[in-house]
CSV table of C-alpha atoms in Angstrom, one decimal:
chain,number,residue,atom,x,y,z
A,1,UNK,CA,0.6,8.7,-25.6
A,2,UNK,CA,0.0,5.0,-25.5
A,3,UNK,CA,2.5,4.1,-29.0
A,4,UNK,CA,3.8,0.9,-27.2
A,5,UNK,CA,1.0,-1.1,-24.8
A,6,UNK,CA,1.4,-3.9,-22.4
A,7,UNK,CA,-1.7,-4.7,-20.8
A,8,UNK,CA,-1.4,-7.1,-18.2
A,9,UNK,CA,0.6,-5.4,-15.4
A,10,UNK,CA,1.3,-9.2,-13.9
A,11,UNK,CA,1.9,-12.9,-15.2
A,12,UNK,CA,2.2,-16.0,-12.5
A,13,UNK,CA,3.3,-19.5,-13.8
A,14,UNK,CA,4.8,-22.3,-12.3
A,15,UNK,CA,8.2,-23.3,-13.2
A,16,UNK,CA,8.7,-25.3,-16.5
A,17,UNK,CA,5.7,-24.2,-18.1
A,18,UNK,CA,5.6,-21.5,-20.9
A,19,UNK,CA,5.4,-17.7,-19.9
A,20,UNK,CA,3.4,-15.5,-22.6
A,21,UNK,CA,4.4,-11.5,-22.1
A,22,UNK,CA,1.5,-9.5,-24.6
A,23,UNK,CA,3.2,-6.1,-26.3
A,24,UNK,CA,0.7,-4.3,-28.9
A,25,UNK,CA,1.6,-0.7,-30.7
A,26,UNK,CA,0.2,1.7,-32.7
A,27,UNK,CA,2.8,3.0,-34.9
A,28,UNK,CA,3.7,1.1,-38.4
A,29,UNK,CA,7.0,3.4,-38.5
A,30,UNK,CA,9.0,1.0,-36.0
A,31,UNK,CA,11.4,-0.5,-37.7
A,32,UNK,CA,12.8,-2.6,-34.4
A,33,UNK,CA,11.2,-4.2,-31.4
A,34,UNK,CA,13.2,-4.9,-28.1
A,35,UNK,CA,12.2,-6.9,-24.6
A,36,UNK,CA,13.9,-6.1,-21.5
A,37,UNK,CA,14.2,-7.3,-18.3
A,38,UNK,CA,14.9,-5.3,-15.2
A,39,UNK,CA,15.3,-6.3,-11.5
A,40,UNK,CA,14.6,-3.6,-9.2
A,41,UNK,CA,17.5,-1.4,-8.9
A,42,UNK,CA,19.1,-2.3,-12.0
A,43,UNK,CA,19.1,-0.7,-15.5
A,44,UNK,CA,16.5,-3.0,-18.1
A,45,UNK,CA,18.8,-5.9,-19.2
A,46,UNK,CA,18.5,-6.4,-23.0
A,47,UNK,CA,16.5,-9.8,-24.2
A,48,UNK,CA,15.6,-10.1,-27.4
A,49,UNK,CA,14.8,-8.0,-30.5
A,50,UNK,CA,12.8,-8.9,-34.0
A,51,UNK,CA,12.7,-6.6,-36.9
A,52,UNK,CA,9.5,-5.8,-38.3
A,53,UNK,CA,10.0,-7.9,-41.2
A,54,UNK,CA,10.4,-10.6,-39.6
A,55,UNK,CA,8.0,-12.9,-37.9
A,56,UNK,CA,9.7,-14.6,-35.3
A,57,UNK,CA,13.0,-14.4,-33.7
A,58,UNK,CA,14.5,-17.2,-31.5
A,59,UNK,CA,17.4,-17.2,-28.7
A,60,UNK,CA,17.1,-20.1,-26.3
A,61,UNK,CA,14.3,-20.0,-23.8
A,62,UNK,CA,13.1,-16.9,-25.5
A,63,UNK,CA,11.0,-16.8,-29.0
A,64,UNK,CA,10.0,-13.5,-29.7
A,65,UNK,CA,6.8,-13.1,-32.3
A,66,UNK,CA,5.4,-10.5,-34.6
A,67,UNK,CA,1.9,-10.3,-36.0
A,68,UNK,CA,2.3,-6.8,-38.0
A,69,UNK,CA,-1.3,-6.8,-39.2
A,70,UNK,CA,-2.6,-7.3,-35.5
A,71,UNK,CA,0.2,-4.6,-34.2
A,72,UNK,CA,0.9,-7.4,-31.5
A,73,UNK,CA,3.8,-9.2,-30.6
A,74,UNK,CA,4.7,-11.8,-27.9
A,75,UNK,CA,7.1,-13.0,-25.6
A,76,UNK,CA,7.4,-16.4,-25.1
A,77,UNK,CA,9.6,-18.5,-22.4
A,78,UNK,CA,10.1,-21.8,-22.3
A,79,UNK,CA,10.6,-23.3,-19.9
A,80,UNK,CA,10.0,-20.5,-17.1
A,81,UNK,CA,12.9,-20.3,-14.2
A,82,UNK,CA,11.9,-19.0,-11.2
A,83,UNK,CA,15.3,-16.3,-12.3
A,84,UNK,CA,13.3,-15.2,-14.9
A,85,UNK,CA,10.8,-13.4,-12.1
A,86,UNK,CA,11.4,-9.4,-12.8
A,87,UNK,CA,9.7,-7.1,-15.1
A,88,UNK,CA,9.8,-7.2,-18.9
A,89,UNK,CA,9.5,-4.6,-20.9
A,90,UNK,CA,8.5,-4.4,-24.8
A,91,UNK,CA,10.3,-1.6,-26.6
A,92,UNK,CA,10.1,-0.5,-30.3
A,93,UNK,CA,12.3,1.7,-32.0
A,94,UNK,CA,11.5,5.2,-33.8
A,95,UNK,CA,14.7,5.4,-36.1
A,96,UNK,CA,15.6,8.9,-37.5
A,97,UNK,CA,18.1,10.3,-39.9
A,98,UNK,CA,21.9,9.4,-39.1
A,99,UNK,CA,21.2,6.2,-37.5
A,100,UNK,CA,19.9,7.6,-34.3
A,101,UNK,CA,16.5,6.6,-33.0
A,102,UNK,CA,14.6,6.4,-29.3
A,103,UNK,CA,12.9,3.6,-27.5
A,104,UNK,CA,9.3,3.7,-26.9
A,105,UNK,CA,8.4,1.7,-23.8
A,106,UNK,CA,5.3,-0.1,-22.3
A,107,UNK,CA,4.1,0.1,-19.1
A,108,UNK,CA,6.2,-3.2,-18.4
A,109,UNK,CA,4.7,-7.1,-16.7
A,110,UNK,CA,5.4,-8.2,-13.7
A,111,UNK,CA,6.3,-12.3,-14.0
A,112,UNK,CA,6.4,-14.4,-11.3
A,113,UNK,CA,7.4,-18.0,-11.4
A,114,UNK,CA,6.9,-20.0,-8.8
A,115,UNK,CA,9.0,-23.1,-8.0
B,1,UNK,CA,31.1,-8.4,-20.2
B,2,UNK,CA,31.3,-4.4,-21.4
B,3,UNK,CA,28.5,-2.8,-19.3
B,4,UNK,CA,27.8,0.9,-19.4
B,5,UNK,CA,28.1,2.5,-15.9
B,6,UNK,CA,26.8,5.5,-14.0
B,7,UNK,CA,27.7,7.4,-11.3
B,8,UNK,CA,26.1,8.4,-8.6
B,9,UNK,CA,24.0,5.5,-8.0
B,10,UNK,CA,21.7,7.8,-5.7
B,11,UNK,CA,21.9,11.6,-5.6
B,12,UNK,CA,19.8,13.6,-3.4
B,13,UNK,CA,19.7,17.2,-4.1
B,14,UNK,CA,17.8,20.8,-3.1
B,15,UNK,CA,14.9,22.5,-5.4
B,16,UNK,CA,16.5,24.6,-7.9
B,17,UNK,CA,20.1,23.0,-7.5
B,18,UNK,CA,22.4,21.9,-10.3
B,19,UNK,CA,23.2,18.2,-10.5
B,20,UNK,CA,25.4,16.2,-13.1
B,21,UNK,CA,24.7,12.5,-13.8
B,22,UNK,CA,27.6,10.5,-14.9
B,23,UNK,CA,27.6,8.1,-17.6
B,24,UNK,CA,30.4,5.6,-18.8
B,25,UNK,CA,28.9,3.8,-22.0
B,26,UNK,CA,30.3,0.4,-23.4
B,27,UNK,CA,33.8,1.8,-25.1
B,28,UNK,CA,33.3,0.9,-28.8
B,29,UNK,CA,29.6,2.4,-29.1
B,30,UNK,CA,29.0,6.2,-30.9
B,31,UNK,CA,25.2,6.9,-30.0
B,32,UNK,CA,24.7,7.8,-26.0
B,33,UNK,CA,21.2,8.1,-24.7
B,34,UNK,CA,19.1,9.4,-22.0
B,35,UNK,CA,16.2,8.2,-20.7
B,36,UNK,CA,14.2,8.6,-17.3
B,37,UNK,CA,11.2,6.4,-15.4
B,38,UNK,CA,9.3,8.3,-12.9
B,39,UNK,CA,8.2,6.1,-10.0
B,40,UNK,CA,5.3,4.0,-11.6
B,41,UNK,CA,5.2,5.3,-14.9
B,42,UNK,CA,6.9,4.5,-18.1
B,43,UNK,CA,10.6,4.8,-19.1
B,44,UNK,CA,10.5,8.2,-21.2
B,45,UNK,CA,13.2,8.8,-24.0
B,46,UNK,CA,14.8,12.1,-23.1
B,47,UNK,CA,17.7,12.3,-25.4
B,48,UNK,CA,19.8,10.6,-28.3
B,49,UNK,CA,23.7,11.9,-28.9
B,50,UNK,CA,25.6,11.2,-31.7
B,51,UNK,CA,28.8,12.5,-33.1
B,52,UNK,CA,29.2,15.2,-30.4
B,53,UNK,CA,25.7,16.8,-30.9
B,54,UNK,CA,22.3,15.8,-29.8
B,55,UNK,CA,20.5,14.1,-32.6
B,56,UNK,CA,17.2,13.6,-31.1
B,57,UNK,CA,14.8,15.2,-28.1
B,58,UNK,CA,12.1,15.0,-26.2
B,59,UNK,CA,9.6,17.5,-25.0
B,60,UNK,CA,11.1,16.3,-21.6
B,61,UNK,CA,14.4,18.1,-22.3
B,62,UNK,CA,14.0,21.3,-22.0
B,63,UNK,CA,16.7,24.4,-21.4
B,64,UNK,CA,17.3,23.2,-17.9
B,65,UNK,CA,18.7,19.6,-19.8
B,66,UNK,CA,22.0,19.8,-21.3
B,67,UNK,CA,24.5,17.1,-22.4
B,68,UNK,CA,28.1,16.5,-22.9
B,69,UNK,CA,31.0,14.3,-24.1
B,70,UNK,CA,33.3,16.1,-21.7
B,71,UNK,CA,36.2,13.7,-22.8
B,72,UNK,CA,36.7,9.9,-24.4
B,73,UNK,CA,34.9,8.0,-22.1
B,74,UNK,CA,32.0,10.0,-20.0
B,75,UNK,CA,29.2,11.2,-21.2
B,76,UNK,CA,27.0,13.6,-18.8
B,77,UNK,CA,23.5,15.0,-18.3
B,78,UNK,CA,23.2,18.1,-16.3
B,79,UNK,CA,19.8,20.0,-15.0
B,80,UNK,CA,20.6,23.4,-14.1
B,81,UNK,CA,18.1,24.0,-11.3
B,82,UNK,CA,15.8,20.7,-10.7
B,83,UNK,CA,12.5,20.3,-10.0
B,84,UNK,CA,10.8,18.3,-7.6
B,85,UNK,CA,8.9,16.7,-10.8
B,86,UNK,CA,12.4,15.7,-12.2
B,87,UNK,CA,13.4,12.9,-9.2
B,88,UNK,CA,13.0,9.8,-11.0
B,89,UNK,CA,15.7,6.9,-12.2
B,90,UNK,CA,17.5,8.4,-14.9
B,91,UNK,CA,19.4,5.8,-17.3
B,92,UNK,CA,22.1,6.0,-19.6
B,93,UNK,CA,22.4,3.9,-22.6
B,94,UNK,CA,24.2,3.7,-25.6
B,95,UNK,CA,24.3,1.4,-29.0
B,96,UNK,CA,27.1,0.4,-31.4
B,97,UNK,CA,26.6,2.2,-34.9
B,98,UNK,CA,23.4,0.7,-37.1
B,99,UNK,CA,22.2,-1.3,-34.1
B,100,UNK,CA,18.9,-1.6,-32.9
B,101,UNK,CA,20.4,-2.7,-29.5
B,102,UNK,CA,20.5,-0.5,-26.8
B,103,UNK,CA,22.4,-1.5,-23.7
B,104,UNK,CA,21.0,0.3,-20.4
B,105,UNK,CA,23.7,1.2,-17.3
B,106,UNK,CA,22.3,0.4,-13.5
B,107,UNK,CA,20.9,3.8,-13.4
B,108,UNK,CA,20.9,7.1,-10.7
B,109,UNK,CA,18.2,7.6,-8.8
B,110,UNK,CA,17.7,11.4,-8.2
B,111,UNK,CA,15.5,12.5,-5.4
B,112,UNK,CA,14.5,16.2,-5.8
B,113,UNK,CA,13.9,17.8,-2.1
């Protein structure tokens, strides 16, 4: 079951410059898609989301963008902290009647960024 | 800041033992969730909740899962008699109504003997 891919398992950058997190999926039924962040031994710590009609959602440091034809979207941070070292996950959302729906994670990135 | 909470942060517990996670979520929300990450693998969706019944499962949550709203506040997942396959970090989440956002607690890490 590979819905919700991230394929590079680790990012290094040096502080200030961008940091580009890669999320790809399979299914054209998620209506949301979510990035987290989790330290180790904490719960994943809510980012960003888009909607999938959208193309692009921006909070800050963190741009979030959707290519639904390419079933890829994008993480971008700018500038990278050295704080923002800890794994990001991507997440999309299978919604279902009621207003209920599930998460479907990726593997999750590694970033690193180095003073 | 609301956060949602969970208690025990670590449980350890014998094969075929019963053990209840405990979950506070974020007062004002309705839908309470479930989910697990076994040591190097993804974070699996076990379970959605939603006006006192479970909405939404996964294969995962079989008859030794159950969940409850015991009172205003908590919100529990019990495993009748665990597994060593079911240590992992289990976390609790839960989302205001018609939101896509779902906040995550700190999580219980449950080490099956």
């Amino acid at each position: 079951d590979q819905q919700v891919k991230q394929n590079s398992p680790s990012l290094s950058v040096q502080e200030g410059r961008i940091s580009i997190l890669n999320c790809d999926y399979t299914n054209s039924m998620f209506d949301y898609f979510l990035w987290y962040k989790k330290y180790p031994a904490e719960g994943p710590t809510f980012l960003i989301s888009i909607s999938s009609i959208k193309d692009k959602n921006e909070d800050g440091r963190f741009t979030v963008f959707l290519n639904k034809s390419a079933k890829h979207l994008s993480l971008h941070i700018v500038p990278s902290q050295p704080g923002d070292s800890a794994v990001y996950f991507c997440a999309a959302r299978v919604m279902y009647s009621g207003n209920t729906g599930k998460l479907i994670f990726g593997q999750g990135t590694t970033l690193q960024v180095k003073p | 800041e609301p956060e949602v909470t969970q208690t025990p942060s670590h449980q350890v517990t014998q094969m075929g033992q019963e053990v209840i996670l405990r979950c506070v979520p974020i007062s004002n929300h309705l839908y309470f969730y479930w989910y697990r990450q076994i040591l190097g693998q993804k974070v699996e969706f076990l379970v959605s909740f939603y006006n006192n019944e479970i909405s939404e499962k996964s294969e995962i949550f079989d008859d030794q899962f159950s969940v409850e709203r015991p009172d205003g506040s908590n919100f529990t997942l019990k495993i009748r008699s665990t597994k060593l396959e079911d240590s992992a970090m289990y976390f609790c989440a839960s989302s205001e109504p018609a939101e896509e956002t779902q906040y995550f607690g700190p999580g219980t890490r449950l080490l099956v003997l």
